């Protein structure tokens, strides 16, 4: 079973970026990086953009504390990459983390073409599957129409064997099947622009089939707790209605039974 799509593209050129995402046109791509702290999100952003744009490196604390955007012109196209704080980032409160995720969508205005769920190759655990569930809670279920699983440490894997390895791991297979496939990046080789070209082609395929993830979709996703309360509200009143209907049925039955007994005794 093959999950990855293989493409061939022209050699990519890079030009300096600005600090804000350019308004989207048919020739632009907006990408948001998601994942735990230390999985290589910032490094992947640098690989895609072809230079050291995002600060990264090993640290006891998360390097990325807020959502930031960098942009390059790649093959004549404006590519914006938004780096985000890691899920479970211990340096940020839950409220601050939620604001940063909202900000990542705002920086991609008017929409995100692809969310790259970054996971180091060989370090995929059940927790990653749980993180993806958290992603759907934050951004809504429709976000999965725009998520690509991005494996880092591509220098440590044999790419030709990836499909087979995914098939052999139930957790990874479920995650890949729930997303729009996967991609592998070697962040140690910024000169390998073919791997970036292949990724952009996959993102183009998502846009053709799914469109892009908009601010309005995100705002609607934030209403899910109220939807949950509404469902609880409906269940509560349904339970009340069912209760009184059962009482009414029981009353009718008892009334009929008592009437039957009365008529029987009267005729004795």
CSV table of C-alpha atoms in Angstrom, one decimal:
chain,number,residue,atom,x,y,z
A,1,UNK,CA,0.0,0.0,0.0
A,2,UNK,CA,1.6,3.3,-1.1
A,3,UNK,CA,0.9,6.5,0.8
A,4,UNK,CA,3.6,8.8,-0.6
A,5,UNK,CA,3.3,10.6,-3.9
A,6,UNK,CA,6.5,11.0,-6.0
A,7,UNK,CA,7.0,14.0,-8.2
A,8,UNK,CA,9.8,15.5,-10.2
A,9,UNK,CA,10.3,19.3,-10.3
A,10,UNK,CA,12.7,21.9,-11.5
A,11,UNK,CA,15.7,23.0,-9.4
A,12,UNK,CA,14.5,25.6,-6.9
A,13,UNK,CA,15.9,29.1,-6.3
A,14,UNK,CA,15.7,31.1,-3.1
A,15,UNK,CA,15.5,34.8,-2.4
A,16,UNK,CA,15.4,36.7,0.9
A,17,UNK,CA,12.1,36.7,2.9
A,18,UNK,CA,10.0,39.4,4.6
A,19,UNK,CA,8.6,39.2,8.1
A,20,UNK,CA,4.9,38.9,7.1
A,21,UNK,CA,3.0,36.4,5.0
A,22,UNK,CA,2.2,37.8,1.5
A,23,UNK,CA,-1.5,37.8,0.6
A,24,UNK,CA,-2.4,34.5,-1.1
A,25,UNK,CA,-2.8,34.2,-4.8
A,26,UNK,CA,-2.8,31.1,-7.0
A,27,UNK,CA,1.0,31.3,-7.1
A,28,UNK,CA,1.6,31.4,-3.3
A,29,UNK,CA,1.9,28.6,-0.7
A,30,UNK,CA,1.3,29.0,3.1
A,31,UNK,CA,2.6,26.3,5.3
A,32,UNK,CA,2.2,25.8,9.1
A,33,UNK,CA,4.5,23.6,11.1
A,34,UNK,CA,3.0,21.6,14.0
A,35,UNK,CA,4.5,19.1,16.5
A,36,UNK,CA,6.1,18.6,19.8
A,37,UNK,CA,9.0,20.6,21.0
A,38,UNK,CA,12.4,19.4,19.7
A,39,UNK,CA,11.1,17.4,16.7
A,40,UNK,CA,12.7,19.6,14.1
A,41,UNK,CA,10.0,22.0,13.1
A,42,UNK,CA,12.3,25.0,12.9
A,43,UNK,CA,14.9,23.0,11.1
A,44,UNK,CA,12.3,21.8,8.6
A,45,UNK,CA,11.2,25.4,8.0
A,46,UNK,CA,14.8,26.3,7.2
A,47,UNK,CA,15.2,23.4,4.9
A,48,UNK,CA,12.0,24.4,3.0
A,49,UNK,CA,13.1,28.0,2.7
A,50,UNK,CA,16.7,27.1,1.8
A,51,UNK,CA,18.4,29.1,4.6
A,52,UNK,CA,18.7,29.6,8.3
A,53,UNK,CA,15.6,31.7,8.8
A,54,UNK,CA,14.3,30.3,12.1
A,55,UNK,CA,16.5,29.9,15.2
A,56,UNK,CA,16.9,26.3,16.1
A,57,UNK,CA,19.3,24.0,18.0
A,58,UNK,CA,19.3,21.7,21.0
A,59,UNK,CA,18.2,23.4,24.2
A,60,UNK,CA,16.8,22.5,27.6
A,61,UNK,CA,13.9,25.0,26.8
A,62,UNK,CA,11.8,25.4,23.8
A,63,UNK,CA,13.5,27.6,21.2
A,64,UNK,CA,10.2,28.7,19.5
A,65,UNK,CA,7.9,30.6,22.0
A,66,UNK,CA,5.6,32.3,19.5
A,67,UNK,CA,4.3,31.7,16.0
A,68,UNK,CA,6.5,33.4,13.5
A,69,UNK,CA,6.5,33.6,9.7
A,70,UNK,CA,9.3,33.6,7.2
A,71,UNK,CA,9.1,33.6,3.4
A,72,UNK,CA,11.2,32.8,0.4
A,73,UNK,CA,10.6,32.9,-3.4
A,74,UNK,CA,11.1,29.4,-4.6
A,75,UNK,CA,10.9,28.7,-8.3
A,76,UNK,CA,9.1,32.0,-8.8
A,77,UNK,CA,6.5,31.3,-6.1
A,78,UNK,CA,6.1,33.0,-2.7
A,79,UNK,CA,6.4,30.3,0.0
A,80,UNK,CA,5.4,31.3,3.6
A,81,UNK,CA,6.4,29.0,6.5
A,82,UNK,CA,4.8,29.6,9.9
A,83,UNK,CA,6.7,28.0,12.8
A,84,UNK,CA,4.7,27.4,16.0
A,85,UNK,CA,5.5,26.5,19.6
A,86,UNK,CA,5.5,22.8,20.4
A,87,UNK,CA,2.5,21.0,21.8
A,88,UNK,CA,3.1,20.4,25.5
A,89,UNK,CA,5.5,23.3,25.6
A,90,UNK,CA,6.2,23.7,29.3
A,91,UNK,CA,7.2,27.4,28.9
A,92,UNK,CA,3.7,28.5,27.8
A,93,UNK,CA,0.4,28.4,29.5
A,94,UNK,CA,-2.4,26.6,27.8
A,95,UNK,CA,-4.1,29.9,27.1
A,96,UNK,CA,-0.9,31.4,25.5
A,97,UNK,CA,-0.4,28.2,23.5
A,98,UNK,CA,-3.9,28.4,22.1
A,99,UNK,CA,-3.4,32.0,21.2
A,100,UNK,CA,-0.2,31.1,19.3
A,101,UNK,CA,-2.0,28.4,17.3
A,102,UNK,CA,-4.7,30.9,16.4
A,103,UNK,CA,-2.0,33.4,15.4
A,104,UNK,CA,-0.4,30.8,13.1
A,105,UNK,CA,-3.6,30.8,11.1
A,106,UNK,CA,-3.9,34.6,11.2
A,107,UNK,CA,-0.3,34.8,9.8
A,108,UNK,CA,-1.3,32.6,7.0
A,109,UNK,CA,-4.2,34.8,6.0
A,110,UNK,CA,-6.3,34.2,4.0
A,111,UNK,CA,-5.6,30.5,4.4
A,112,UNK,CA,-3.2,27.6,5.1
A,113,UNK,CA,-2.4,25.3,2.2
A,114,UNK,CA,-0.8,22.6,4.3
A,115,UNK,CA,-0.1,21.8,8.0
A,116,UNK,CA,3.0,19.7,8.3
A,117,UNK,CA,2.8,17.5,11.4
A,118,UNK,CA,6.5,17.0,12.1
A,119,UNK,CA,7.8,13.8,13.7
A,120,UNK,CA,11.4,12.5,13.8
A,121,UNK,CA,11.8,9.3,11.9
A,122,UNK,CA,12.2,6.3,14.2
A,123,UNK,CA,10.6,8.1,17.2
A,124,UNK,CA,6.9,7.7,16.4
A,125,UNK,CA,4.9,6.7,19.5
A,126,UNK,CA,1.3,6.4,20.6
A,127,UNK,CA,1.7,10.0,21.9
A,128,UNK,CA,2.1,11.3,18.3
A,129,UNK,CA,-1.3,9.9,17.5
A,130,UNK,CA,-2.7,11.6,20.6
A,131,UNK,CA,-1.2,14.9,19.5
A,132,UNK,CA,-2.9,14.6,16.1
A,133,UNK,CA,-6.2,14.2,18.0
A,134,UNK,CA,-5.4,17.4,19.8
A,135,UNK,CA,-4.7,19.1,16.5
A,136,UNK,CA,-8.2,18.2,15.4
A,137,UNK,CA,-9.6,19.6,18.6
A,138,UNK,CA,-7.7,22.9,18.1
A,139,UNK,CA,-8.3,23.3,14.4
A,140,UNK,CA,-11.4,21.1,13.8
A,141,UNK,CA,-11.7,17.8,11.9
A,142,UNK,CA,-11.4,19.5,8.5
A,143,UNK,CA,-7.8,20.2,9.3
A,144,UNK,CA,-7.0,16.6,8.4
A,145,UNK,CA,-7.8,17.4,4.8
A,146,UNK,CA,-4.7,19.6,4.9
A,147,UNK,CA,-2.2,17.7,7.1
A,148,UNK,CA,0.9,16.0,5.8
A,149,UNK,CA,2.9,13.8,8.1
A,150,UNK,CA,6.5,15.1,7.8
A,151,UNK,CA,9.3,12.8,8.9
A,152,UNK,CA,12.6,14.5,9.9
A,153,UNK,CA,16.0,12.8,10.1
A,154,UNK,CA,15.6,11.7,6.5
A,155,UNK,CA,19.3,10.9,6.5
A,156,UNK,CA,18.7,8.0,8.9
A,157,UNK,CA,16.1,6.2,6.8
A,158,UNK,CA,15.9,4.4,3.5
A,159,UNK,CA,13.2,6.2,1.7
A,160,UNK,CA,12.5,3.4,-0.7
A,161,UNK,CA,11.5,1.3,2.3
A,162,UNK,CA,9.2,3.8,3.9
A,163,UNK,CA,5.9,2.4,2.6
A,164,UNK,CA,6.8,-1.0,3.9
A,165,UNK,CA,7.8,0.4,7.3
A,166,UNK,CA,4.6,2.3,7.6
A,167,UNK,CA,2.6,-0.8,6.7
A,168,UNK,CA,4.4,-2.6,9.4
A,169,UNK,CA,3.5,-0.1,12.2
A,170,UNK,CA,-0.2,0.0,13.1
A,171,UNK,CA,0.0,3.4,14.8
A,172,UNK,CA,1.9,5.1,12.0
A,173,UNK,CA,-0.3,3.6,9.4
A,174,UNK,CA,-3.5,4.9,11.1
A,175,UNK,CA,-2.0,8.4,11.3
A,176,UNK,CA,-0.8,8.4,7.7
A,177,UNK,CA,-4.2,7.2,6.5
A,178,UNK,CA,-6.0,9.9,8.4
A,179,UNK,CA,-3.8,12.6,6.8
A,180,UNK,CA,-2.9,13.5,3.3
A,181,UNK,CA,0.1,11.1,3.1
A,182,UNK,CA,3.6,11.7,4.3
A,183,UNK,CA,6.9,13.2,3.3
A,184,UNK,CA,10.5,12.8,4.4
A,185,UNK,CA,13.0,15.6,4.9
A,186,UNK,CA,16.8,15.5,5.4
A,187,UNK,CA,17.4,18.7,7.3
A,188,UNK,CA,21.1,18.2,7.3
A,189,UNK,CA,21.3,18.8,3.5
A,190,UNK,CA,19.9,22.3,2.6
A,191,UNK,CA,21.3,21.8,-0.9
A,192,UNK,CA,18.9,19.0,-1.7
A,193,UNK,CA,16.2,21.1,-3.2
A,194,UNK,CA,14.5,18.2,-4.9
A,195,UNK,CA,13.0,17.0,-1.6
A,196,UNK,CA,11.5,20.5,-1.2
A,197,UNK,CA,10.2,20.5,-4.8
A,198,UNK,CA,8.5,17.2,-4.1
A,199,UNK,CA,6.9,18.5,-1.0
A,200,UNK,CA,5.5,21.6,-2.7
A,201,UNK,CA,4.1,19.4,-5.4
A,202,UNK,CA,2.2,17.4,-2.8
A,203,UNK,CA,0.9,20.6,-1.3
A,204,UNK,CA,-0.3,21.7,-4.7
A,205,UNK,CA,-2.2,18.5,-5.0
A,206,UNK,CA,-3.9,19.1,-1.7
A,207,UNK,CA,-4.9,22.6,-2.8
A,208,UNK,CA,-6.4,21.3,-6.1
A,209,UNK,CA,-8.4,18.7,-4.2
A,210,UNK,CA,-9.3,20.4,-0.9
A,211,UNK,CA,-8.7,24.1,-1.4
A,212,UNK,CA,-7.1,25.7,1.7
A,213,UNK,CA,-7.8,26.0,5.4
A,214,UNK,CA,-9.3,29.4,6.1
A,215,UNK,CA,-9.6,31.7,9.2
A,216,UNK,CA,-13.3,31.1,9.1
A,217,UNK,CA,-12.9,27.4,9.4
A,218,UNK,CA,-10.6,27.9,12.4
A,219,UNK,CA,-13.2,30.2,14.0
A,220,UNK,CA,-15.9,27.7,13.5
A,221,UNK,CA,-13.6,25.0,15.0
A,222,UNK,CA,-13.3,27.0,18.2
A,223,UNK,CA,-17.1,26.6,18.7
A,224,UNK,CA,-16.8,22.9,19.4
A,225,UNK,CA,-17.2,23.2,23.2
A,226,UNK,CA,-20.5,25.0,22.7
A,227,UNK,CA,-21.5,22.3,20.2
A,228,UNK,CA,-20.7,19.8,22.9
A,229,UNK,CA,-22.8,21.6,25.5
A,230,UNK,CA,-25.6,21.8,23.0
A,231,UNK,CA,-25.5,18.0,22.5
A,232,UNK,CA,-25.5,17.5,26.2
A,233,UNK,CA,-28.4,20.0,26.5
A,234,UNK,CA,-30.4,18.0,23.9
A,235,UNK,CA,-29.6,14.7,25.5
A,236,UNK,CA,-30.8,16.1,28.9
A,237,UNK,CA,-34.1,17.2,27.6
A,238,UNK,CA,-34.6,14.0,25.6
A,239,UNK,CA,-34.1,12.1,28.8
A,240,UNK,CA,-36.7,14.2,30.5
A,241,UNK,CA,-39.2,13.7,27.6
A,242,UNK,CA,-38.5,10.0,27.6
A,243,UNK,CA,-39.1,9.9,31.4
A,244,UNK,CA,-42.5,11.6,31.2
A,245,UNK,CA,-43.5,9.5,28.2
A,246,UNK,CA,-42.7,6.3,30.2
A,247,UNK,CA,-44.7,7.7,33.1
A,248,UNK,CA,-47.6,8.5,30.8
A,249,UNK,CA,-47.5,5.0,29.4
A,250,UNK,CA,-47.3,3.5,32.8
A,251,UNK,CA,-50.2,5.6,34.0
A,252,UNK,CA,-52.4,4.6,31.1
A,253,UNK,CA,-51.6,0.9,31.7
A,254,UNK,CA,-52.3,1.1,35.4
A,255,UNK,CA,-55.5,3.1,34.7
A,256,UNK,CA,-56.7,0.4,32.3
A,257,UNK,CA,-55.7,-2.4,34.6
A,258,UNK,CA,-57.5,-0.7,37.6
A,259,UNK,CA,-60.6,-0.1,35.5
A,260,UNK,CA,-60.6,-3.7,34.3
A,261,UNK,CA,-60.3,-5.0,37.9
A,262,UNK,CA,-63.2,-2.7,39.0
A,263,UNK,CA,-65.5,-3.8,36.3
A,264,UNK,CA,-64.6,-7.5,37.0
A,265,UNK,CA,-65.3,-7.1,40.7
A,266,UNK,CA,-68.5,-5.3,40.0
A,267,UNK,CA,-69.9,-8.1,37.9
A,268,UNK,CA,-69.0,-10.8,40.5
